[in-house]
Amino acid sequence: MEAILPVFIAILLAETGGRTQGRGHDLQLRFNAAGVILGALGLTTLVSLVVAGIGGAMIASLISFDARSLLAGLALLLAGAPMVVRARPTGEVNAKSAFGAGLKGFAPLQFGDASQFIVFAMAARTGQIAFAVGAGAAATIIAVAVPVIMGREWPGDFPLSASRRIAALLLIAAGCWMIVTALRLI
C-alpha cells in the first residue's frame, strides 16, 4: 500500500502538459472517440508499466534499500528535469481507426518514459508491484482523460505551462530529497 500514493502523485505530476496528454488531445480532436482513445491508452500504459514493475521486482533483490531509494530519487529527478523546458509537440499518427491511431501514437510514448521509470523504481523500492503498476496506470489515464474529455476547450484558461513548471519543481525537490537521504547526507 505504501507505493500507491507516491506513484500516483509522481506520475500525475510527470504527465502534466506532457506529450501523452498532447497526443490524447490531438487524437480526440481528430476522431472524437474518447472511450476508444482511452482504451488504447490503457492498453499501452498497462503493458508498459507491467514490464516496468516486473523489472523493478527483479532488481529489488539485487540491491540494498538505500540503493533502491537512490533509484527512486533519480527517477523523480529525471522525471522533473525535462519538464522545465517546453514539451515537444507530437507528430501526426497515420491510422484509419481511433484505436489503431491510439496504439500507434501512445506505444512509443509509453516505453522508456518517466512514468515507466517511476514505476520501475518504486516497485523495486517497495516490492509492491501490483500497487505501483495500478497507481501508475490510473494516474496516466486520469492525466490524459482530462484533455480527451474536454476536447477543444482544453486547456482553455488553465495555465498549463506554469503548472508544468510547478510540477517539475515538485518532482525535482522530491527527487533531490530522496537522493540526499539515500546517500545519508542528512
PDB file of C-alpha atoms in Angstrom:
ATOM      1  CA  MET A   1       0.000   0.000   0.000  1.00  0.00           C
ATOM      2  CA  GLU A   2       2.901   2.377   0.535  1.00  0.00           C
ATOM      3  CA  ALA A   3       3.504   2.533  -3.221  1.00  0.00           C
ATOM      4  CA  ILE A   4       0.039   3.724  -4.240  1.00  0.00           C
ATOM      5  CA  LEU A   5       0.032   7.396  -3.268  1.00  0.00           C
ATOM      6  CA  PRO A   6       3.661   8.274  -4.123  1.00  0.00           C
ATOM      7  CA  VAL A   7       3.439   6.611  -7.537  1.00  0.00           C
ATOM      8  CA  PHE A   8       0.037   8.146  -8.280  1.00  0.00           C
ATOM      9  CA  ILE A   9       1.115  11.670  -7.369  1.00  0.00           C
ATOM     10  CA  ALA A  10       4.508  11.423  -9.089  1.00  0.00           C
ATOM     11  CA  ILE A  11       3.047  10.168 -12.360  1.00  0.00           C
ATOM     12  CA  LEU A  12       0.178  12.635 -12.285  1.00  0.00           C
ATOM     13  CA  LEU A  13       2.751  15.415 -11.914  1.00  0.00           C
ATOM     14  CA  ALA A  14       5.047  13.892 -14.555  1.00  0.00           C
ATOM     15  CA  GLU A  15       2.236  13.713 -17.116  1.00  0.00           C
ATOM     16  CA  THR A  16       1.214  17.362 -16.640  1.00  0.00           C
ATOM     17  CA  GLY A  17       1.370  19.072 -20.018  1.00  0.00           C
ATOM     18  CA  GLY A  18       3.404  16.231 -21.467  1.00  0.00           C
ATOM     19  CA  ARG A  19       3.453  14.514 -24.824  1.00  0.00           C
ATOM     20  CA  THR A  20       0.979  11.815 -23.797  1.00  0.00           C
ATOM     21  CA  GLN A  21      -1.607  14.433 -22.876  1.00  0.00           C
ATOM     22  CA  GLY A  22      -0.946  16.250 -26.135  1.00  0.00           C
ATOM     23  CA  ARG A  23      -1.265  13.046 -28.158  1.00  0.00           C
ATOM     24  CA  GLY A  24      -4.554  12.197 -26.450  1.00  0.00           C
ATOM     25  CA  HIS A  25      -5.887  15.669 -27.153  1.00  0.00           C
ATOM     26  CA  ASP A  26      -4.805  15.519 -30.802  1.00  0.00           C
ATOM     27  CA  LEU A  27      -6.441  12.118 -31.288  1.00  0.00           C
ATOM     28  CA  GLN A  28      -9.661  13.312 -29.677  1.00  0.00           C
ATOM     29  CA  LEU A  29      -9.819  16.323 -31.983  1.00  0.00           C
ATOM     30  CA  ARG A  30      -9.223  14.067 -34.990  1.00  0.00           C
ATOM     31  CA  PHE A  31     -11.511  11.106 -34.181  1.00  0.00           C
ATOM     32  CA  ASN A  32     -13.894  12.342 -31.444  1.00  0.00           C
ATOM     33  CA  ALA A  33     -13.858   8.900 -29.801  1.00  0.00           C
ATOM     34  CA  ALA A  34     -12.849   9.438 -26.179  1.00  0.00           C
ATOM     35  CA  GLY A  35     -13.608   5.903 -24.975  1.00  0.00           C
ATOM     36  CA  VAL A  36     -11.662   4.235 -27.763  1.00  0.00           C
ATOM     37  CA  ILE A  37      -8.691   6.572 -27.333  1.00  0.00           C
ATOM     38  CA  LEU A  38      -8.598   5.991 -23.575  1.00  0.00           C
ATOM     39  CA  GLY A  39      -8.882   2.227 -24.195  1.00  0.00           C
ATOM     40  CA  ALA A  40      -5.811   2.302 -26.435  1.00  0.00           C
ATOM     41  CA  LEU A  41      -4.013   4.425 -23.846  1.00  0.00           C
ATOM     42  CA  GLY A  42      -4.982   1.994 -21.093  1.00  0.00           C
ATOM     43  CA  LEU A  43      -3.674  -0.993 -23.033  1.00  0.00           C
ATOM     44  CA  THR A  44      -0.325   0.578 -23.928  1.00  0.00           C
ATOM     45  CA  THR A  45       0.099   2.006 -20.440  1.00  0.00           C
ATOM     46  CA  LEU A  46      -0.673  -1.286 -18.745  1.00  0.00           C
ATOM     47  CA  VAL A  47       1.779  -3.232 -20.904  1.00  0.00           C
ATOM     48  CA  SER A  48       4.497  -0.625 -20.363  1.00  0.00           C
ATOM     49  CA  LEU A  49       4.033  -0.438 -16.607  1.00  0.00           C
ATOM     50  CA  VAL A  50       3.771  -4.210 -16.108  1.00  0.00           C
ATOM     51  CA  VAL A  51       7.156  -4.534 -17.819  1.00  0.00           C
ATOM     52  CA  ALA A  52       8.492  -1.806 -15.517  1.00  0.00           C
ATOM     53  CA  GLY A  53       7.026  -3.434 -12.403  1.00  0.00           C
ATOM     54  CA  ILE A  54       8.493  -6.827 -13.249  1.00  0.00           C
ATOM     55  CA  GLY A  55      11.874  -5.232 -13.919  1.00  0.00           C
ATOM     56  CA  GLY A  56      11.701  -3.418 -10.588  1.00  0.00           C
ATOM     57  CA  ALA A  57      10.907  -6.652  -8.779  1.00  0.00           C
ATOM     58  CA  MET A  58      13.816  -8.391 -10.463  1.00  0.00           C
ATOM     59  CA  ILE A  59      16.330  -5.740  -9.422  1.00  0.00           C
ATOM     60  CA  ALA A  60      14.948  -5.339  -5.881  1.00  0.00           C
ATOM     61  CA  SER A  61      16.647  -8.445  -4.578  1.00  0.00           C
ATOM     62  CA  LEU A  62      19.994  -7.441  -6.069  1.00  0.00           C
ATOM     63  CA  ILE A  63      20.474  -4.041  -4.428  1.00  0.00           C
ATOM     64  CA  SER A  64      20.149  -2.627  -0.906  1.00  0.00           C
ATOM     65  CA  PHE A  65      17.270  -0.500   0.330  1.00  0.00           C
ATOM     66  CA  ASP A  66      19.413   2.644   0.204  1.00  0.00           C
ATOM     67  CA  ALA A  67      20.297   1.897  -3.419  1.00  0.00           C
ATOM     68  CA  ARG A  68      16.602   1.372  -4.211  1.00  0.00           C
ATOM     69  CA  SER A  69      15.799   4.693  -2.521  1.00  0.00           C
ATOM     70  CA  LEU A  70      18.532   6.350  -4.581  1.00  0.00           C
ATOM     71  CA  LEU A  71      16.987   4.806  -7.711  1.00  0.00           C
ATOM     72  CA  ALA A  72      13.563   6.198  -6.789  1.00  0.00           C
ATOM     73  CA  GLY A  73      15.061   9.635  -6.168  1.00  0.00           C
ATOM     74  CA  LEU A  74      16.780   9.558  -9.544  1.00  0.00           C
ATOM     75  CA  ALA A  75      13.506   8.544 -11.187  1.00  0.00           C
ATOM     76  CA  LEU A  76      11.741  11.568  -9.708  1.00  0.00           C
ATOM     77  CA  LEU A  77      14.633  13.908 -10.530  1.00  0.00           C
ATOM     78  CA  LEU A  78      14.834  12.680 -14.121  1.00  0.00           C
ATOM     79  CA  ALA A  79      11.056  12.950 -14.483  1.00  0.00           C
ATOM     80  CA  GLY A  80      11.054  16.573 -13.367  1.00  0.00           C
ATOM     81  CA  ALA A  81      14.193  17.913 -15.048  1.00  0.00           C
ATOM     82  CA  PRO A  82      12.970  17.824 -18.674  1.00  0.00           C
ATOM     83  CA  MET A  83       9.663  19.369 -17.646  1.00  0.00           C
ATOM     84  CA  VAL A  84      11.319  22.733 -17.047  1.00  0.00           C
ATOM     85  CA  VAL A  85      11.527  23.235 -20.803  1.00  0.00           C
ATOM     86  CA  ARG A  86       8.577  23.183 -23.146  1.00  0.00           C
ATOM     87  CA  ALA A  87       7.299  19.768 -24.243  1.00  0.00           C
ATOM     88  CA  ARG A  88       7.983  18.837 -27.849  1.00  0.00           C
ATOM     89  CA  PRO A  89       4.855  18.614 -29.986  1.00  0.00           C
ATOM     90  CA  THR A  90       3.664  15.196 -31.014  1.00  0.00           C
ATOM     91  CA  GLY A  91       3.760  14.230 -34.668  1.00  0.00           C
ATOM     92  CA  GLU A  92       0.900  13.066 -36.828  1.00  0.00           C
ATOM     93  CA  VAL A  93      -0.191   9.425 -36.499  1.00  0.00           C
ATOM     94  CA  ASN A  94      -1.416   7.675 -39.628  1.00  0.00           C
ATOM     95  CA  ALA A  95      -4.209   5.191 -38.967  1.00  0.00           C
ATOM     96  CA  LYS A  96      -7.779   4.777 -40.118  1.00  0.00           C
ATOM     97  CA  SER A  97      -9.345   3.961 -36.745  1.00  0.00           C
ATOM     98  CA  ALA A  98      -9.123   5.737 -33.417  1.00  0.00           C
ATOM     99  CA  PHE A  99      -7.938   2.566 -31.664  1.00  0.00           C
ATOM    100  CA  GLY A 100      -5.192   1.927 -34.214  1.00  0.00           C
ATOM    101  CA  ALA A 101      -4.073   5.535 -34.071  1.00  0.00           C
ATOM    102  CA  GLY A 102      -4.116   5.348 -30.277  1.00  0.00           C
ATOM    103  CA  LEU A 103      -1.951   2.235 -30.234  1.00  0.00           C
ATOM    104  CA  LYS A 104       0.483   3.661 -32.782  1.00  0.00           C
ATOM    105  CA  GLY A 105       0.506   7.027 -31.060  1.00  0.00           C
ATOM    106  CA  PHE A 106       0.767   6.022 -27.410  1.00  0.00           C
ATOM    107  CA  ALA A 107       3.073   2.986 -27.590  1.00  0.00           C
ATOM    108  CA  PRO A 108       6.266   4.912 -28.472  1.00  0.00           C
ATOM    109  CA  LEU A 109       5.495   7.457 -25.753  1.00  0.00           C
ATOM    110  CA  GLN A 110       4.931   4.824 -23.058  1.00  0.00           C
ATOM    111  CA  PHE A 111       8.116   2.784 -23.361  1.00  0.00           C
ATOM    112  CA  GLY A 112      11.120   4.481 -21.798  1.00  0.00           C
ATOM    113  CA  ASP A 113       9.240   7.460 -20.434  1.00  0.00           C
ATOM    114  CA  ALA A 114       9.323   8.975 -16.952  1.00  0.00           C
ATOM    115  CA  SER A 115       6.214   7.125 -15.797  1.00  0.00           C
ATOM    116  CA  GLN A 116       7.744   3.773 -16.622  1.00  0.00           C
ATOM    117  CA  PHE A 117      10.955   4.673 -14.770  1.00  0.00           C
ATOM    118  CA  ILE A 118       8.979   5.859 -11.721  1.00  0.00           C
ATOM    119  CA  VAL A 119       7.021   2.588 -11.560  1.00  0.00           C
ATOM    120  CA  PHE A 120      10.233   0.597 -12.061  1.00  0.00           C
ATOM    121  CA  ALA A 121      11.992   2.426  -9.225  1.00  0.00           C
ATOM    122  CA  MET A 122       9.055   2.403  -6.816  1.00  0.00           C
ATOM    123  CA  ALA A 123       8.288  -1.264  -7.460  1.00  0.00           C
ATOM    124  CA  ALA A 124      11.931  -2.005  -6.677  1.00  0.00           C
ATOM    125  CA  ARG A 125      11.897   0.191  -3.576  1.00  0.00           C
ATOM    126  CA  THR A 126       8.635  -1.054  -2.059  1.00  0.00           C
ATOM    127  CA  GLY A 127       8.309  -4.537  -3.543  1.00  0.00           C
ATOM    128  CA  GLN A 128       4.644  -3.809  -4.254  1.00  0.00           C
ATOM    129  CA  ILE A 129       4.454  -4.404  -7.986  1.00  0.00           C
ATOM    130  CA  ALA A 130       0.687  -4.562  -8.382  1.00  0.00           C
ATOM    131  CA  PHE A 131       0.098  -1.386  -6.380  1.00  0.00           C
ATOM    132  CA  ALA A 132       2.807   0.526  -8.247  1.00  0.00           C
ATOM    133  CA  VAL A 133       1.506  -0.610 -11.645  1.00  0.00           C
ATOM    134  CA  GLY A 134      -2.126   0.070 -10.741  1.00  0.00           C
ATOM    135  CA  ALA A 135      -1.427   3.519  -9.340  1.00  0.00           C
ATOM    136  CA  GLY A 136       0.757   4.406 -12.318  1.00  0.00           C
ATOM    137  CA  ALA A 137      -1.843   3.263 -14.835  1.00  0.00           C
ATOM    138  CA  ALA A 138      -4.628   5.126 -13.031  1.00  0.00           C
ATOM    139  CA  ALA A 139      -2.604   8.347 -12.882  1.00  0.00           C
ATOM    140  CA  THR A 140      -1.665   8.178 -16.570  1.00  0.00           C
ATOM    141  CA  ILE A 141      -5.235   7.507 -17.680  1.00  0.00           C
ATOM    142  CA  ILE A 142      -6.623  10.285 -15.483  1.00  0.00           C
ATOM    143  CA  ALA A 143      -3.987  12.747 -16.718  1.00  0.00           C
ATOM    144  CA  VAL A 144      -4.832  12.028 -20.355  1.00  0.00           C
ATOM    145  CA  ALA A 145      -8.594  11.736 -19.786  1.00  0.00           C
ATOM    146  CA  VAL A 146      -8.843  15.419 -18.895  1.00  0.00           C
ATOM    147  CA  PRO A 147      -7.756  16.796 -22.309  1.00  0.00           C
ATOM    148  CA  VAL A 148      -9.539  13.973 -24.147  1.00  0.00           C
ATOM    149  CA  ILE A 149     -12.864  14.645 -22.435  1.00  0.00           C
ATOM    150  CA  MET A 150     -12.522  18.432 -22.617  1.00  0.00           C
ATOM    151  CA  GLY A 151     -11.726  18.350 -26.332  1.00  0.00           C
ATOM    152  CA  ARG A 152     -11.446  21.785 -27.900  1.00  0.00           C
ATOM    153  CA  GLU A 153     -11.900  23.517 -24.545  1.00  0.00           C
ATOM    154  CA  TRP A 154      -8.609  22.156 -23.188  1.00  0.00           C
ATOM    155  CA  PRO A 155      -6.571  23.827 -21.727  1.00  0.00           C
ATOM    156  CA  GLY A 156      -8.719  26.938 -22.004  1.00  0.00           C
ATOM    157  CA  ASP A 157      -7.804  29.439 -19.323  1.00  0.00           C
ATOM    158  CA  PHE A 158      -5.802  26.856 -17.369  1.00  0.00           C
ATOM    159  CA  PRO A 159      -2.128  27.937 -17.132  1.00  0.00           C
ATOM    160  CA  LEU A 160      -0.659  24.698 -18.486  1.00  0.00           C
ATOM    161  CA  SER A 161       2.966  25.818 -18.865  1.00  0.00           C
ATOM    162  CA  ALA A 162       3.066  27.270 -15.347  1.00  0.00           C
ATOM    163  CA  SER A 163       1.501  24.087 -13.962  1.00  0.00           C
ATOM    164  CA  ARG A 164       4.093  22.031 -15.808  1.00  0.00           C
ATOM    165  CA  ARG A 165       6.930  24.039 -14.289  1.00  0.00           C
ATOM    166  CA  ILE A 166       5.461  23.785 -10.785  1.00  0.00           C
ATOM    167  CA  ALA A 167       5.089  20.017 -11.235  1.00  0.00           C
ATOM    168  CA  ALA A 168       8.710  19.893 -12.405  1.00  0.00           C
ATOM    169  CA  LEU A 169       9.916  21.737  -9.317  1.00  0.00           C
ATOM    170  CA  LEU A 170       7.942  19.420  -7.024  1.00  0.00           C
ATOM    171  CA  LEU A 171       9.377  16.325  -8.708  1.00  0.00           C
ATOM    172  CA  ILE A 172      12.912  17.725  -8.648  1.00  0.00           C
ATOM    173  CA  ALA A 173      12.614  18.674  -4.962  1.00  0.00           C
ATOM    174  CA  ALA A 174      11.233  15.248  -4.000  1.00  0.00           C
ATOM    175  CA  GLY A 175      13.908  13.502  -6.056  1.00  0.00           C
ATOM    176  CA  CYS A 176      16.709  15.539  -4.510  1.00  0.00           C
ATOM    177  CA  TRP A 177      15.346  14.862  -1.022  1.00  0.00           C
ATOM    178  CA  MET A 178      15.247  11.105  -1.659  1.00  0.00           C
ATOM    179  CA  ILE A 179      18.771  11.162  -3.106  1.00  0.00           C
ATOM    180  CA  VAL A 180      20.172  13.117  -0.168  1.00  0.00           C
ATOM    181  CA  THR A 181      18.530  10.822   2.380  1.00  0.00           C
ATOM    182  CA  ALA A 182      19.560   7.676   0.476  1.00  0.00           C
ATOM    183  CA  LEU A 183      23.156   8.860   0.474  1.00  0.00           C
ATOM    184  CA  ARG A 184      22.784   9.690   4.193  1.00  0.00           C
ATOM    185  CA  LEU A 185      23.928  13.255   3.697  1.00  0.00           C
ATOM    186  CA  ILE A 186      21.363  14.463   6.220  1.00  0.00           C
TER     187      ILE A 186
END
